[in-house]
PDB file of C-alpha atoms in Angstrom:
ATOM      1  CA  UNK P   4     158.322 298.714 187.447  1.00  0.00           C
ATOM      2  CA  UNK P   5     158.637 301.126 190.638  1.00  0.00           C
ATOM      3  CA  UNK P   6     158.842 300.033 193.996  1.00  0.00           C
ATOM      4  CA  UNK P   7     155.317 300.794 194.819  1.00  0.00           C
ATOM      5  CA  UNK P   8     154.255 298.802 191.850  1.00  0.00           C
ATOM      6  CA  UNK P   9     156.219 295.750 193.198  1.00  0.00           C
ATOM      7  CA  UNK P  10     154.593 296.006 196.430  1.00  0.00           C
ATOM      8  CA  UNK P  11     151.310 296.097 194.889  1.00  0.00           C
ATOM      9  CA  UNK P  12     152.098 292.653 193.229  1.00  0.00           C
ATOM     10  CA  UNK P  13     153.557 291.332 196.541  1.00  0.00           C
ATOM     11  CA  UNK P  14     150.372 292.234 198.231  1.00  0.00           C
ATOM     12  CA  UNK P  15     148.294 290.708 195.464  1.00  0.00           C
ATOM     13  CA  UNK P  16     150.171 287.368 195.488  1.00  0.00           C
ATOM     14  CA  UNK P  17     149.827 287.205 199.529  1.00  0.00           C
ATOM     15  CA  UNK P  18     146.120 287.928 199.252  1.00  0.00           C
ATOM     16  CA  UNK P  19     145.732 285.413 196.567  1.00  0.00           C
ATOM     17  CA  UNK P  20     147.363 282.643 198.200  1.00  0.00           C
ATOM     18  CA  UNK P  21     145.790 283.234 201.667  1.00  0.00           C
ATOM     19  CA  UNK P  22     142.472 283.170 199.873  1.00  0.00           C
ATOM     20  CA  UNK P  23     143.098 279.876 198.255  1.00  0.00           C
ATOM     21  CA  UNK P  24     144.763 278.516 201.659  1.00  0.00           C
ATOM     22  CA  UNK P  25     141.673 279.447 203.586  1.00  0.00           C
ATOM     23  CA  UNK P  26     138.983 278.484 201.029  1.00  0.00           C
ATOM     24  CA  UNK P  27     140.522 275.184 199.771  1.00  0.00           C
ATOM     25  CA  UNK P  28     139.490 272.938 202.669  1.00  0.00           C
ATOM     26  CA  UNK P  29     136.009 274.106 202.835  1.00  0.00           C
ATOM     27  CA  UNK P  30     135.804 274.044 199.083  1.00  0.00           C
ATOM     28  CA  UNK P  31     136.941 270.094 199.292  1.00  0.00           C
ATOM     29  CA  UNK P  32     134.237 269.422 201.919  1.00  0.00           C
ATOM     30  CA  UNK P  33     131.471 271.256 199.979  1.00  0.00           C
ATOM     31  CA  UNK P  34     132.487 269.349 196.799  1.00  0.00           C
ATOM     32  CA  UNK P  35     132.633 265.829 198.504  1.00  0.00           C
ATOM     33  CA  UNK P  36     129.176 266.684 200.027  1.00  0.00           C
ATOM     34  CA  UNK P  37     127.758 267.617 196.690  1.00  0.00           C
ATOM     35  CA  UNK P  38     129.267 264.872 195.044  1.00  0.00           C
ATOM     36  CA  UNK P  39     128.924 262.005 197.249  1.00  0.00           C
ATOM     37  CA  UNK P  40     125.867 262.615 199.378  1.00  0.00           C
ATOM     38  CA  UNK P  41     121.931 262.615 198.648  1.00  0.00           C
ATOM     39  CA  UNK P  42     119.889 264.691 200.897  1.00  0.00           C
ATOM     40  CA  UNK P  43     116.987 266.802 200.896  1.00  0.00           C
ATOM     41  CA  UNK P  44     118.065 270.342 200.048  1.00  0.00           C
ATOM     42  CA  UNK P  45     120.996 269.349 198.088  1.00  0.00           C
ATOM     43  CA  UNK P  46     119.915 271.685 195.051  1.00  0.00           C
ATOM     44  CA  UNK P  47     119.509 274.471 197.432  1.00  0.00           C
ATOM     45  CA  UNK P  48     123.022 274.143 198.794  1.00  0.00           C
ATOM     46  CA  UNK P  49     124.513 273.612 195.540  1.00  0.00           C
ATOM     47  CA  UNK P  50     122.777 277.089 194.425  1.00  0.00           C
ATOM     48  CA  UNK P  51     124.228 278.826 197.550  1.00  0.00           C
ATOM     49  CA  UNK P  52     127.783 277.584 196.856  1.00  0.00           C
ATOM     50  CA  UNK P  53     127.597 279.024 193.284  1.00  0.00           C
ATOM     51  CA  UNK P  54     125.871 282.165 194.110  1.00  0.00           C
ATOM     52  CA  UNK P  55     128.712 284.463 194.016  1.00  0.00           C
ATOM     53  CA  UNK P  56     129.231 283.469 190.241  1.00  0.00           C
ATOM     54  CA  UNK P  57     125.954 285.276 189.512  1.00  0.00           C
ATOM     55  CA  UNK P  58     125.732 287.813 192.182  1.00  0.00           C
ATOM     56  CA  UNK P  59     127.072 291.360 191.527  1.00  0.00           C
ATOM     57  CA  UNK P  60     130.362 291.488 193.326  1.00  0.00           C
ATOM     58  CA  UNK P  61     129.493 294.595 194.863  1.00  0.00           C
ATOM     59  CA  UNK P  62     126.475 292.740 196.395  1.00  0.00           C
ATOM     60  CA  UNK P  63     129.010 290.109 197.845  1.00  0.00           C
ATOM     61  CA  UNK P  64     131.380 292.878 199.139  1.00  0.00           C
ATOM     62  CA  UNK P  65     128.240 294.622 200.790  1.00  0.00           C
ATOM     63  CA  UNK P  66     127.134 291.273 202.527  1.00  0.00           C
ATOM     64  CA  UNK P  67     130.664 290.842 203.715  1.00  0.00           C
ATOM     65  CA  UNK P  68     130.880 294.476 205.093  1.00  0.00           C
ATOM     66  CA  UNK P  69     127.448 293.696 207.276  1.00  0.00           C
ATOM     67  CA  UNK P  70     128.775 290.267 208.308  1.00  0.00           C
ATOM     68  CA  UNK P  71     132.141 291.772 209.638  1.00  0.00           C
ATOM     69  CA  UNK P  72     131.141 295.059 210.827  1.00  0.00           C
ATOM     70  CA  UNK P  73     131.638 295.653 214.512  1.00  0.00           C
ATOM     71  CA  UNK P  74     127.851 294.951 215.025  1.00  0.00           C
ATOM     72  CA  UNK P  75     127.655 291.960 212.640  1.00  0.00           C
ATOM     73  CA  UNK P  76     128.074 288.237 213.666  1.00  0.00           C
ATOM     74  CA  UNK P  77     131.621 287.853 212.107  1.00  0.00           C
ATOM     75  CA  UNK P  78     132.577 291.403 213.679  1.00  0.00           C
ATOM     76  CA  UNK P  79     131.591 290.223 216.953  1.00  0.00           C
ATOM     77  CA  UNK P  80     133.239 287.033 216.848  1.00  0.00           C
ATOM     78  CA  UNK P  81     136.402 288.341 215.811  1.00  0.00           C
ATOM     79  CA  UNK P  82     136.264 291.164 218.380  1.00  0.00           C
ATOM     80  CA  UNK P  83     136.566 288.618 221.158  1.00  0.00           C
ATOM     81  CA  UNK P  84     140.055 287.927 219.849  1.00  0.00           C
ATOM     82  CA  UNK P  85     140.908 291.565 219.251  1.00  0.00           C
ATOM     83  CA  UNK P  86     140.882 291.052 215.600  1.00  0.00           C
ATOM     84  CA  UNK P  87     139.096 293.071 212.766  1.00  0.00           C
ATOM     85  CA  UNK P  88     139.346 292.373 208.855  1.00  0.00           C
ATOM     86  CA  UNK P  89     138.009 295.866 207.867  1.00  0.00           C
ATOM     87  CA  UNK P  90     140.056 297.932 205.576  1.00  0.00           C
ATOM     88  CA  UNK P  91     142.981 295.236 206.139  1.00  0.00           C
ATOM     89  CA  UNK P  92     144.506 292.693 203.635  1.00  0.00           C
ATOM     90  CA  UNK P  93     142.877 289.810 205.572  1.00  0.00           C
ATOM     91  CA  UNK P  94     139.430 291.424 204.456  1.00  0.00           C
ATOM     92  CA  UNK P  95     140.820 291.503 201.051  1.00  0.00           C
ATOM     93  CA  UNK P  96     141.797 287.708 201.178  1.00  0.00           C
ATOM     94  CA  UNK P  97     138.270 286.894 202.695  1.00  0.00           C
ATOM     95  CA  UNK P  98     136.398 288.843 199.499  1.00  0.00           C
ATOM     96  CA  UNK P  99     138.622 287.007 197.381  1.00  0.00           C
ATOM     97  CA  UNK P 100     138.245 283.565 198.870  1.00  0.00           C
ATOM     98  CA  UNK P 101     134.521 283.947 198.653  1.00  0.00           C
ATOM     99  CA  UNK P 102     134.502 284.999 195.005  1.00  0.00           C
ATOM    100  CA  UNK P 103     136.868 281.998 194.159  1.00  0.00           C
ATOM    101  CA  UNK P 104     135.030 279.244 196.205  1.00  0.00           C
ATOM    102  CA  UNK P 105     132.476 278.406 193.542  1.00  0.00           C
ATOM    103  CA  UNK P 106     135.148 277.903 191.049  1.00  0.00           C
ATOM    104  CA  UNK P 107     137.071 275.699 193.315  1.00  0.00           C
ATOM    105  CA  UNK P 108     134.078 273.543 194.512  1.00  0.00           C
ATOM    106  CA  UNK P 109     133.317 272.968 190.832  1.00  0.00           C
ATOM    107  CA  UNK P 110     136.542 271.677 189.799  1.00  0.00           C
ATOM    108  CA  UNK P 111     137.078 269.635 192.777  1.00  0.00           C
ATOM    109  CA  UNK P 112     133.345 268.004 192.591  1.00  0.00           C
ATOM    110  CA  UNK P 113     134.053 267.033 188.918  1.00  0.00           C
ATOM    111  CA  UNK P 114     137.323 265.497 189.814  1.00  0.00           C
ATOM    112  CA  UNK P 115     135.470 263.670 192.818  1.00  0.00           C
ATOM    113  CA  UNK P 116     132.608 262.225 190.674  1.00  0.00           C
ATOM    114  CA  UNK P 117     135.421 260.982 188.165  1.00  0.00           C
ATOM    115  CA  UNK P 118     136.927 258.484 190.729  1.00  0.00           C
ATOM    116  CA  UNK P 119     135.925 255.071 189.809  1.00  0.00           C
ATOM    117  CA  UNK P 120     133.912 253.753 192.811  1.00  0.00           C
ATOM    118  CA  UNK P 121     134.954 250.197 191.971  1.00  0.00           C
ATOM    119  CA  UNK P 122     138.591 251.187 193.136  1.00  0.00           C
ATOM    120  CA  UNK P 123     137.245 252.421 196.422  1.00  0.00           C
ATOM    121  CA  UNK P 124     134.879 249.129 196.826  1.00  0.00           C
ATOM    122  CA  UNK P 125     138.124 246.951 196.085  1.00  0.00           C
ATOM    123  CA  UNK P 126     139.868 248.679 198.770  1.00  0.00           C
ATOM    124  CA  UNK P 127     137.109 248.009 201.203  1.00  0.00           C
ATOM    125  CA  UNK P 128     136.943 244.494 200.334  1.00  0.00           C
ATOM    126  CA  UNK P 129     140.775 244.079 200.887  1.00  0.00           C
ATOM    127  CA  UNK P 130     140.490 245.288 204.535  1.00  0.00           C
ATOM    128  CA  UNK P 131     140.815 249.086 204.088  1.00  0.00           C
ATOM    129  CA  UNK P 132     138.719 251.151 206.534  1.00  0.00           C
ATOM    130  CA  UNK P 133     136.753 254.135 205.183  1.00  0.00           C
ATOM    131  CA  UNK P 134     139.369 256.734 206.062  1.00  0.00           C
ATOM    132  CA  UNK P 135     142.439 254.407 204.820  1.00  0.00           C
ATOM    133  CA  UNK P 136     140.501 254.259 201.478  1.00  0.00           C
ATOM    134  CA  UNK P 137     139.647 257.961 201.256  1.00  0.00           C
ATOM    135  CA  UNK P 138     143.352 258.637 201.927  1.00  0.00           C
ATOM    136  CA  UNK P 139     144.971 256.036 199.797  1.00  0.00           C
ATOM    137  CA  UNK P 140     142.398 256.010 196.737  1.00  0.00           C
ATOM    138  CA  UNK P 141     140.016 258.934 196.563  1.00  0.00           C
ATOM    139  CA  UNK P 142     142.315 261.989 197.438  1.00  0.00           C
ATOM    140  CA  UNK P 143     145.156 260.761 195.356  1.00  0.00           C
ATOM    141  CA  UNK P 144     142.710 260.141 192.224  1.00  0.00           C
ATOM    142  CA  UNK P 145     141.033 263.283 192.732  1.00  0.00           C
ATOM    143  CA  UNK P 146     144.522 265.117 193.327  1.00  0.00           C
ATOM    144  CA  UNK P 147     144.736 266.812 189.896  1.00  0.00           C
ATOM    145  CA  UNK P 148     141.160 268.275 190.122  1.00  0.00           C
ATOM    146  CA  UNK P 149     142.005 269.724 193.782  1.00  0.00           C
ATOM    147  CA  UNK P 150     145.005 271.322 192.294  1.00  0.00           C
ATOM    148  CA  UNK P 151     143.087 272.564 189.306  1.00  0.00           C
ATOM    149  CA  UNK P 152     140.699 274.056 191.351  1.00  0.00           C
ATOM    150  CA  UNK P 153     143.206 275.508 193.506  1.00  0.00           C
ATOM    151  CA  UNK P 154     144.991 277.159 190.882  1.00  0.00           C
ATOM    152  CA  UNK P 155     141.744 278.513 189.133  1.00  0.00           C
ATOM    153  CA  UNK P 156     140.663 279.815 192.579  1.00  0.00           C
ATOM    154  CA  UNK P 157     144.241 281.560 192.656  1.00  0.00           C
ATOM    155  CA  UNK P 158     143.605 283.242 189.454  1.00  0.00           C
ATOM    156  CA  UNK P 159     140.136 284.397 190.115  1.00  0.00           C
ATOM    157  CA  UNK P 160     141.556 285.878 193.399  1.00  0.00           C
ATOM    158  CA  UNK P 161     144.093 287.931 191.488  1.00  0.00           C
ATOM    159  CA  UNK P 162     141.468 289.284 189.434  1.00  0.00           C
ATOM    160  CA  UNK P 163     139.087 290.225 192.301  1.00  0.00           C
ATOM    161  CA  UNK P 164     137.762 294.039 192.311  1.00  0.00           C
ATOM    162  CA  UNK P 165     134.315 294.476 193.145  1.00  0.00           C
ATOM    163  CA  UNK P 166     133.793 292.639 196.281  1.00  0.00           C
ATOM    164  CA  UNK P 167     137.298 293.840 197.632  1.00  0.00           C
ATOM    165  CA  UNK P 168     136.702 297.596 197.038  1.00  0.00           C
ATOM    166  CA  UNK P 169     133.315 297.456 198.685  1.00  0.00           C
ATOM    167  CA  UNK P 170     134.448 295.584 201.802  1.00  0.00           C
ATOM    168  CA  UNK P 171     137.889 296.760 202.575  1.00  0.00           C
ATOM    169  CA  UNK P 172     138.075 300.029 200.305  1.00  0.00           C
ATOM    170  CA  UNK P 173     141.242 300.737 198.144  1.00  0.00           C
ATOM    171  CA  UNK P 174     143.753 301.419 200.506  1.00  0.00           C
ATOM    172  CA  UNK P 175     147.602 301.829 199.415  1.00  0.00           C
ATOM    173  CA  UNK P 176     150.000 299.322 200.815  1.00  0.00           C
ATOM    174  CA  UNK P 177     146.908 297.383 202.652  1.00  0.00           C
ATOM    175  CA  UNK P 178     144.355 296.525 200.401  1.00  0.00           C
ATOM    176  CA  UNK P 179     145.275 297.958 197.048  1.00  0.00           C
ATOM    177  CA  UNK P 180     145.700 294.790 194.883  1.00  0.00           C
ATOM    178  CA  UNK P 181     146.420 294.693 191.020  1.00  0.00           C
ATOM    179  CA  UNK P 182     142.953 295.303 189.838  1.00  0.00           C
ATOM    180  CA  UNK P 183     142.246 298.117 192.375  1.00  0.00           C
ATOM    181  CA  UNK P 184     145.723 299.590 191.623  1.00  0.00           C
ATOM    182  CA  UNK P 185     144.821 299.685 187.894  1.00  0.00           C
ATOM    183  CA  UNK P 186     141.462 301.289 188.557  1.00  0.00           C
ATOM    184  CA  UNK P 187     143.425 303.778 190.904  1.00  0.00           C
ATOM    185  CA  UNK P 188     146.079 304.543 187.984  1.00  0.00           C
ATOM    186  CA  UNK P 189     143.200 305.098 185.572  1.00  0.00           C
ATOM    187  CA  UNK P 190     142.023 307.982 187.574  1.00  0.00           C
ATOM    188  CA  UNK P 191     145.221 309.711 187.472  1.00  0.00           C
ATOM    189  CA  UNK P 192     146.503 311.981 184.540  1.00  0.00           C
ATOM    190  CA  UNK P 193     149.419 310.370 182.992  1.00  0.00           C
ATOM    191  CA  UNK P 194     148.721 307.182 184.511  1.00  0.00           C
ATOM    192  CA  UNK P 195     148.580 305.216 181.331  1.00  0.00           C
ATOM    193  CA  UNK P 196     152.230 303.892 181.722  1.00  0.00           C
ATOM    194  CA  UNK P 197     151.366 302.315 184.930  1.00  0.00           C
ATOM    195  CA  UNK P 198     148.198 300.932 183.660  1.00  0.00           C
ATOM    196  CA  UNK P 199     149.883 299.241 180.962  1.00  0.00           C
ATOM    197  CA  UNK P 200     152.744 297.662 183.391  1.00  0.00           C
ATOM    198  CA  UNK P 201     150.141 296.433 185.828  1.00  0.00           C
ATOM    199  CA  UNK P 202     147.698 295.297 183.407  1.00  0.00           C
ATOM    200  CA  UNK P 203     150.257 293.335 181.425  1.00  0.00           C
ATOM    201  CA  UNK P 204     151.509 291.600 184.704  1.00  0.00           C
ATOM    202  CA  UNK P 205     147.866 290.878 185.525  1.00  0.00           C
ATOM    203  CA  UNK P 206     147.282 289.544 182.130  1.00  0.00           C
ATOM    204  CA  UNK P 207     150.412 287.307 182.336  1.00  0.00           C
ATOM    205  CA  UNK P 208     149.786 285.950 185.712  1.00  0.00           C
ATOM    206  CA  UNK P 209     146.235 285.308 185.230  1.00  0.00           C
ATOM    207  CA  UNK P 210     147.206 283.254 181.783  1.00  0.00           C
ATOM    208  CA  UNK P 211     149.816 281.117 183.494  1.00  0.00           C
ATOM    209  CA  UNK P 212     147.512 280.256 186.136  1.00  0.00           C
ATOM    210  CA  UNK P 213     144.762 279.393 183.526  1.00  0.00           C
ATOM    211  CA  UNK P 214     147.091 277.216 181.517  1.00  0.00           C
ATOM    212  CA  UNK P 215     148.221 275.318 184.600  1.00  0.00           C
ATOM    213  CA  UNK P 216     144.573 274.616 185.543  1.00  0.00           C
ATOM    214  CA  UNK P 217     143.770 273.546 182.344  1.00  0.00           C
ATOM    215  CA  UNK P 218     146.844 271.093 182.159  1.00  0.00           C
ATOM    216  CA  UNK P 219     145.551 269.783 185.589  1.00  0.00           C
ATOM    217  CA  UNK P 220     141.959 269.362 184.469  1.00  0.00           C
ATOM    218  CA  UNK P 221     143.125 267.324 181.430  1.00  0.00           C
ATOM    219  CA  UNK P 222     145.120 265.090 183.791  1.00  0.00           C
ATOM    220  CA  UNK P 223     142.288 264.859 186.087  1.00  0.00           C
ATOM    221  CA  UNK P 224     140.330 263.496 183.086  1.00  0.00           C
ATOM    222  CA  UNK P 225     142.888 261.016 182.109  1.00  0.00           C
ATOM    223  CA  UNK P 226     143.415 259.821 185.698  1.00  0.00           C
ATOM    224  CA  UNK P 227     146.905 260.853 185.825  1.00  0.00           C
ATOM    225  CA  UNK P 228     149.110 263.669 186.935  1.00  0.00           C
ATOM    226  CA  UNK P 229     151.314 265.245 184.152  1.00  0.00           C
ATOM    227  CA  UNK P 230     154.116 262.782 183.463  1.00  0.00           C
ATOM    228  CA  UNK P 231     152.343 259.803 185.187  1.00  0.00           C
ATOM    229  CA  UNK P 232     151.585 256.445 183.861  1.00  0.00           C
ATOM    230  CA  UNK P 233     147.848 256.640 182.973  1.00  0.00           C
ATOM    231  CA  UNK P 234     144.425 255.704 184.255  1.00  0.00           C
ATOM    232  CA  UNK P 235     144.014 253.501 187.369  1.00  0.00           C
ATOM    233  CA  UNK P 236     142.054 250.364 186.653  1.00  0.00           C
ATOM    234  CA  UNK P 237     140.911 247.288 188.132  1.00  0.00           C
TER     235      UNK P 237
END
């Protein structure tokens, strides 16, 4: 691989890690709300969270462009601090985070719903407060699902194309991640070799992330992390 191709890989990893790091706290909160609370409009919230899965990615990118344009609400807010995400790698991370969020929420929600409520009730009867119960019982038991959601979001971020190119364009060394670089190489005469190298690397990274996510999901279903001692029981 050339130095330019390595820089594309590093940028893709940077964007994906930033996307997962920024989206994970929000994904956990949304998953907890959907898993534990009952309120009017819950179905609507669930639909809004999963909307990026069914909308064309170009539409998501267009909506982000409107939101973070200089006259948009996000653009005006960031302008107060002299920040802009348009045509920058941070904008690519935002697009990837939005597209990965539904997958992360779903994995974390399933993990939270699998936590035995009797364990939480037992902790409270032994004197643990709500926050201590949450930190010592709920979070550790849901940890495999949280990790699985993070890894799955990372894989989705690596493959993000439509929303990114619509929102922040395809700028070398700034927003050109692996999928955009593959698309650019396809447009060039004699670019087949670069396409094969980049596509092969994209397949390897995505497959590794999916295998890790599946292993963590199975661990969540068994109530343990890989190498653990088994399901927690009362």
